[in-house]
Amino acid sequence: MKRVLITGFEPFGGETINPSFEAIKNLDIPNIDAHVYTLLVPTLFDVSSKHVIEHIKKINPNIIILVGQAGGRKSISIERVAINIDDSKTPDNQGVAPTDRVINPSGLNAYFSSLPIKSIIQELEKNEIPASVSNSAGTYVCNHLMYSVLDYLYHSRLSKVKAGFIHVPYIDEQVIDKPNQFSMDVKLITKALEIIIKTSLKS
Ligand code: PCA
């Protein structure tokens, strides 16, 4: 049976919840021939990647789906690429805010997602869920985690493992005090992630 690892982040930047974890904590996908492992990840530059890579070593997943919040985006964003830079004015949850810091001096400049990004978009659109390819995961903790996981798989020659990153919008509960911000129902994000898992298993 295939193994899927899906991760979500702890809240950051003054939020009390993070939609990435809210959406995965109750995942329950009927009729799939795979075991799905969910993992909560601290919003910390270095700890996030160490934590996830430790679990990859233990679980040995076939598919890795990393999920994070991108408040302000209006669709489920399928990230195409991660770059070898940490650069942020917003500190992580321990106050770390690196400037132009290379993540791995012996890593490539960038890695592409190995998830089937175009099939994922097609399937989400078929289900009337707004989705788009994003060509930048930013230079904060999400990009750091995506880069570090793809870099680990590359250097470990685990080329058969499919991995990538999905950014999700705010959920409705988060925008009560942000009247002009876009938000989605958490159940719709959960459904989107179920579709992403199923599509990745088929590819
Ligand atoms: N989003 C942040 C980090 C944690 C999260 O959920 C990001 O986009 O980098």
mmCIF file of C-alpha atoms and ligand atoms in Angstrom:
data_model
loop_
_atom_site.group_PDB
_atom_site.id
_atom_site.type_symbol
_atom_site.label_atom_id
_atom_site.label_comp_id
_atom_site.label_asym_id
_atom_site.label_seq_id
_atom_site.Cartn_x
_atom_site.Cartn_y
_atom_site.Cartn_z
ATOM 1 C CA MET A 1 0.000 0.000 0.000
ATOM 2 C CA LYS A 2 1.288 3.461 -0.893
ATOM 3 C CA ARG A 3 2.065 5.987 1.821
ATOM 4 C CA VAL A 4 1.163 9.663 1.641
ATOM 5 C CA LEU A 5 2.590 12.268 4.011
ATOM 6 C CA ILE A 6 0.613 15.501 4.221
ATOM 7 C CA THR A 7 1.750 18.371 6.436
ATOM 8 C CA GLY A 8 0.208 21.619 7.762
ATOM 9 C CA PHE A 9 1.727 24.510 9.726
ATOM 10 C CA GLU A 10 1.163 25.974 13.178
ATOM 11 C CA PRO A 11 -0.431 29.452 13.241
ATOM 12 C CA PHE A 12 1.927 32.404 12.676
ATOM 13 C CA GLY A 13 1.877 36.178 12.221
ATOM 14 C CA GLY A 14 -0.707 36.816 14.943
ATOM 15 C CA GLU A 15 -3.257 34.248 13.694
ATOM 16 C CA THR A 16 -4.718 31.756 16.161
ATOM 17 C CA ILE A 17 -5.303 29.032 13.567
ATOM 18 C CA ASN A 18 -3.609 27.978 10.354
ATOM 19 C CA PRO A 19 -5.954 26.775 7.581
ATOM 20 C CA SER A 20 -3.332 24.332 6.340
ATOM 21 C CA PHE A 21 -3.579 22.277 9.516
ATOM 22 C CA GLU A 22 -7.299 22.912 10.078
ATOM 23 C CA ALA A 23 -7.931 21.422 6.620
ATOM 24 C CA ILE A 24 -5.839 18.280 7.068
ATOM 25 C CA LYS A 25 -6.573 17.337 10.656
ATOM 26 C CA ASN A 26 -9.885 15.710 9.772
ATOM 27 C CA LEU A 27 -8.911 14.169 6.447
ATOM 28 C CA ASP A 28 -10.849 10.995 5.862
ATOM 29 C CA ILE A 29 -10.674 9.704 2.334
ATOM 30 C CA PRO A 30 -12.908 6.729 1.566
ATOM 31 C CA ASN A 31 -11.831 4.142 -1.022
ATOM 32 C CA ILE A 32 -8.193 4.972 -1.408
ATOM 33 C CA ASP A 33 -5.526 2.368 -1.514
ATOM 34 C CA ALA A 34 -3.022 4.332 0.550
ATOM 35 C CA HIS A 35 -2.194 5.186 4.112
ATOM 36 C CA VAL A 36 -2.302 8.931 4.762
ATOM 37 C CA TYR A 37 -0.073 10.340 7.528
ATOM 38 C CA THR A 38 -0.747 13.899 8.726
ATOM 39 C CA LEU A 39 1.864 16.027 10.457
ATOM 40 C CA LEU A 40 1.769 19.411 12.205
ATOM 41 C CA VAL A 41 4.862 21.499 11.467
ATOM 42 C CA PRO A 42 6.186 24.438 13.531
ATOM 43 C CA THR A 43 6.406 27.733 11.611
ATOM 44 C CA LEU A 44 10.165 27.963 12.128
ATOM 45 C CA PHE A 45 12.741 28.112 9.359
ATOM 46 C CA ASP A 46 15.190 25.394 10.344
ATOM 47 C CA VAL A 47 13.042 23.298 12.656
ATOM 48 C CA SER A 48 10.264 22.897 10.054
ATOM 49 C CA SER A 49 12.460 21.122 7.542
ATOM 50 C CA LYS A 50 14.292 18.994 10.137
ATOM 51 C CA HIS A 51 10.953 17.878 11.588
ATOM 52 C CA VAL A 52 9.474 16.911 8.218
ATOM 53 C CA ILE A 53 12.638 15.194 6.956
ATOM 54 C CA GLU A 54 12.801 13.102 10.162
ATOM 55 C CA HIS A 55 9.262 11.920 9.439
ATOM 56 C CA ILE A 56 10.069 11.236 5.774
ATOM 57 C CA LYS A 57 12.904 8.963 6.947
ATOM 58 C CA LYS A 58 10.545 7.105 9.296
ATOM 59 C CA ILE A 59 7.491 6.863 7.044
ATOM 60 C CA ASN A 60 9.238 6.453 3.691
ATOM 61 C CA PRO A 61 6.297 8.024 1.808
ATOM 62 C CA ASN A 62 5.602 7.700 -1.909
ATOM 63 C CA ILE A 63 3.922 11.105 -1.974
ATOM 64 C CA ILE A 64 4.614 14.220 0.101
ATOM 65 C CA ILE A 65 2.121 17.083 0.089
ATOM 66 C CA LEU A 66 3.226 20.143 2.059
ATOM 67 C CA VAL A 67 0.487 22.666 2.789
ATOM 68 C CA GLY A 68 0.660 26.246 4.065
ATOM 69 C CA GLN A 69 -1.433 29.386 4.439
ATOM 70 C CA ALA A 70 -1.183 32.166 1.865
ATOM 71 C CA GLY A 71 -3.590 34.791 3.217
ATOM 72 C CA GLY A 72 -4.820 37.051 0.444
ATOM 73 C CA ARG A 73 -4.711 34.451 -2.321
ATOM 74 C CA LYS A 74 -8.056 33.650 -3.898
ATOM 75 C CA SER A 75 -7.510 30.082 -5.030
ATOM 76 C CA ILE A 76 -5.803 26.849 -4.090
ATOM 77 C CA SER A 77 -2.252 27.573 -5.312
ATOM 78 C CA ILE A 78 -0.246 24.678 -6.653
ATOM 79 C CA GLU A 79 3.363 25.758 -6.266
ATOM 80 C CA ARG A 80 5.662 24.981 -9.192
ATOM 81 C CA VAL A 81 9.063 25.903 -7.777
ATOM 82 C CA ALA A 82 11.081 26.411 -4.583
ATOM 83 C CA ILE A 83 14.205 28.609 -4.522
ATOM 84 C CA ASN A 84 17.405 28.413 -2.471
ATOM 85 C CA ILE A 85 16.810 31.589 -0.422
ATOM 86 C CA ASP A 86 15.359 32.570 2.955
ATOM 87 C CA ASP A 87 14.503 36.263 2.945
ATOM 88 C CA SER A 88 11.816 37.720 5.144
ATOM 89 C CA LYS A 89 10.913 40.828 7.085
ATOM 90 C CA THR A 90 8.245 38.791 8.913
ATOM 91 C CA PRO A 91 9.916 36.796 11.687
ATOM 92 C CA ASP A 92 9.121 33.128 12.188
ATOM 93 C CA ASN A 93 7.574 31.971 15.476
ATOM 94 C CA GLN A 94 10.945 32.262 17.274
ATOM 95 C CA GLY A 95 11.764 35.717 15.897
ATOM 96 C CA VAL A 96 14.102 34.586 13.104
ATOM 97 C CA ALA A 97 13.916 36.831 9.998
ATOM 98 C CA PRO A 98 16.798 36.031 7.635
ATOM 99 C CA THR A 99 17.934 38.312 4.800
ATOM 100 C CA ASP A 100 19.248 36.786 1.560
ATOM 101 C CA ARG A 101 20.267 33.580 3.343
ATOM 102 C CA VAL A 102 21.082 30.604 1.130
ATOM 103 C CA ILE A 103 19.222 27.532 2.417
ATOM 104 C CA ASN A 104 21.788 24.957 1.275
ATOM 105 C CA PRO A 105 25.101 26.199 -0.178
ATOM 106 C CA SER A 106 25.565 22.828 -1.904
ATOM 107 C CA GLY A 107 21.988 22.618 -3.189
ATOM 108 C CA LEU A 108 20.661 23.637 -6.598
ATOM 109 C CA ASN A 109 19.329 27.175 -7.086
ATOM 110 C CA ALA A 110 15.788 25.821 -7.375
ATOM 111 C CA TYR A 111 13.752 22.633 -7.510
ATOM 112 C CA PHE A 112 10.484 22.009 -9.314
ATOM 113 C CA SER A 113 7.527 20.311 -7.668
ATOM 114 C CA SER A 114 7.226 16.707 -8.788
ATOM 115 C CA LEU A 115 3.474 16.584 -8.174
ATOM 116 C CA PRO A 116 1.310 16.380 -11.327
ATOM 117 C CA ILE A 117 0.455 20.073 -11.113
ATOM 118 C CA LYS A 118 -1.550 20.403 -14.319
ATOM 119 C CA SER A 119 -3.670 17.286 -13.674
ATOM 120 C CA ILE A 120 -4.325 18.611 -10.165
ATOM 121 C CA ILE A 121 -5.578 21.934 -11.576
ATOM 122 C CA GLN A 122 -7.828 20.088 -14.040
ATOM 123 C CA GLU A 123 -9.350 17.888 -11.335
ATOM 124 C CA LEU A 124 -9.926 20.820 -8.971
ATOM 125 C CA GLU A 125 -11.576 22.832 -11.741
ATOM 126 C CA LYS A 126 -13.785 19.850 -12.633
ATOM 127 C CA ASN A 127 -14.999 20.000 -9.039
ATOM 128 C CA GLU A 128 -15.517 23.784 -9.281
ATOM 129 C CA ILE A 129 -12.777 24.570 -6.779
ATOM 130 C CA PRO A 130 -10.774 27.711 -7.716
ATOM 131 C CA ALA A 131 -7.183 26.642 -8.390
ATOM 132 C CA SER A 132 -4.091 27.992 -10.085
ATOM 133 C CA VAL A 133 -0.418 27.285 -10.636
ATOM 134 C CA SER A 134 1.804 29.612 -8.610
ATOM 135 C CA ASN A 135 5.340 30.325 -9.773
ATOM 136 C CA SER A 136 6.560 31.574 -6.405
ATOM 137 C CA ALA A 137 6.154 30.034 -2.969
ATOM 138 C CA GLY A 138 7.719 33.230 -1.538
ATOM 139 C CA THR A 139 10.930 33.323 0.504
ATOM 140 C CA TYR A 140 9.458 32.626 3.948
ATOM 141 C CA VAL A 141 9.020 29.339 5.854
ATOM 142 C CA CYS A 142 6.845 27.626 3.202
ATOM 143 C CA ASN A 143 9.438 28.082 0.464
ATOM 144 C CA HIS A 144 12.120 26.997 2.969
ATOM 145 C CA LEU A 145 10.255 23.758 3.700
ATOM 146 C CA MET A 146 9.432 23.025 0.049
ATOM 147 C CA TYR A 147 13.046 23.696 -0.984
ATOM 148 C CA SER A 148 14.533 21.623 1.859
ATOM 149 C CA VAL A 149 12.317 18.592 1.197
ATOM 150 C CA LEU A 150 12.981 18.617 -2.568
ATOM 151 C CA ASP A 151 16.705 19.152 -1.883
ATOM 152 C CA TYR A 152 16.717 16.204 0.545
ATOM 153 C CA LEU A 153 14.983 13.951 -2.015
ATOM 154 C CA TYR A 154 17.412 15.088 -4.739
ATOM 155 C CA HIS A 155 20.552 14.417 -2.684
ATOM 156 C CA SER A 156 19.121 11.124 -1.377
ATOM 157 C CA ARG A 157 18.355 10.046 -4.954
ATOM 158 C CA LEU A 158 14.713 9.456 -4.042
ATOM 159 C CA SER A 159 13.578 10.484 -7.499
ATOM 160 C CA LYS A 160 10.451 8.286 -7.421
ATOM 161 C CA VAL A 161 8.976 10.158 -4.467
ATOM 162 C CA LYS A 162 6.543 12.840 -5.617
ATOM 163 C CA ALA A 163 6.600 16.000 -3.544
ATOM 164 C CA GLY A 164 5.308 19.534 -3.726
ATOM 165 C CA PHE A 165 3.638 22.415 -1.974
ATOM 166 C CA ILE A 166 0.085 23.732 -1.883
ATOM 167 C CA HIS A 167 -0.770 27.205 -0.562
ATOM 168 C CA VAL A 168 -4.335 27.666 0.699
ATOM 169 C CA PRO A 169 -6.314 30.873 1.337
ATOM 170 C CA TYR A 170 -7.602 32.095 4.692
ATOM 171 C CA ILE A 171 -10.633 30.213 6.019
ATOM 172 C CA ASP A 172 -13.865 32.000 6.924
ATOM 173 C CA GLU A 173 -13.161 32.115 10.688
ATOM 174 C CA GLN A 174 -9.957 34.092 10.042
ATOM 175 C CA VAL A 175 -11.517 37.003 8.176
ATOM 176 C CA ILE A 176 -14.215 38.075 10.634
ATOM 177 C CA ASP A 177 -11.919 41.001 11.554
ATOM 178 C CA LYS A 178 -10.589 41.428 7.958
ATOM 179 C CA PRO A 179 -13.678 42.491 6.019
ATOM 180 C CA ASN A 180 -12.085 42.829 2.573
ATOM 181 C CA GLN A 181 -10.093 39.589 2.585
ATOM 182 C CA PHE A 182 -10.985 36.554 0.512
ATOM 183 C CA SER A 183 -11.661 33.326 2.405
ATOM 184 C CA MET A 184 -12.806 29.755 1.763
ATOM 185 C CA ASP A 185 -14.791 27.234 3.770
ATOM 186 C CA VAL A 186 -12.345 24.887 5.477
ATOM 187 C CA LYS A 187 -14.402 21.931 4.186
ATOM 188 C CA LEU A 188 -13.765 23.023 0.601
ATOM 189 C CA ILE A 189 -10.016 23.161 1.261
ATOM 190 C CA THR A 190 -10.182 19.671 2.795
ATOM 191 C CA LYS A 191 -12.034 18.452 -0.300
ATOM 192 C CA ALA A 192 -9.394 20.079 -2.534
ATOM 193 C CA LEU A 193 -6.608 18.316 -0.639
ATOM 194 C CA GLU A 194 -8.412 14.985 -0.943
ATOM 195 C CA ILE A 195 -8.590 15.514 -4.713
ATOM 196 C CA ILE A 196 -4.893 16.459 -4.765
ATOM 197 C CA ILE A 197 -3.980 13.267 -2.897
ATOM 198 C CA LYS A 198 -6.080 11.091 -5.231
ATOM 199 C CA THR A 199 -4.694 12.764 -8.355
ATOM 200 C CA SER A 200 -1.123 12.381 -7.115
ATOM 201 C CA LEU A 201 -1.707 8.690 -6.374
ATOM 202 C CA LYS A 202 -2.924 8.142 -9.954
ATOM 203 C CA SER A 203 0.057 9.784 -11.648
HETATM 204 N N1 PCA B 1 2.514 30.007 5.515
HETATM 205 C C1 PCA B 1 3.813 30.664 5.557
HETATM 206 C C2 PCA B 1 4.614 29.845 6.526
HETATM 207 C C3 PCA B 1 3.634 29.015 7.282
HETATM 208 C C4 PCA B 1 2.390 29.097 6.522
HETATM 209 O O1 PCA B 1 1.349 28.463 6.737
HETATM 210 C C5 PCA B 1 4.447 30.863 4.177
HETATM 211 O O2 PCA B 1 3.707 31.035 3.194
HETATM 212 O O3 PCA B 1 5.662 30.895 4.081
#
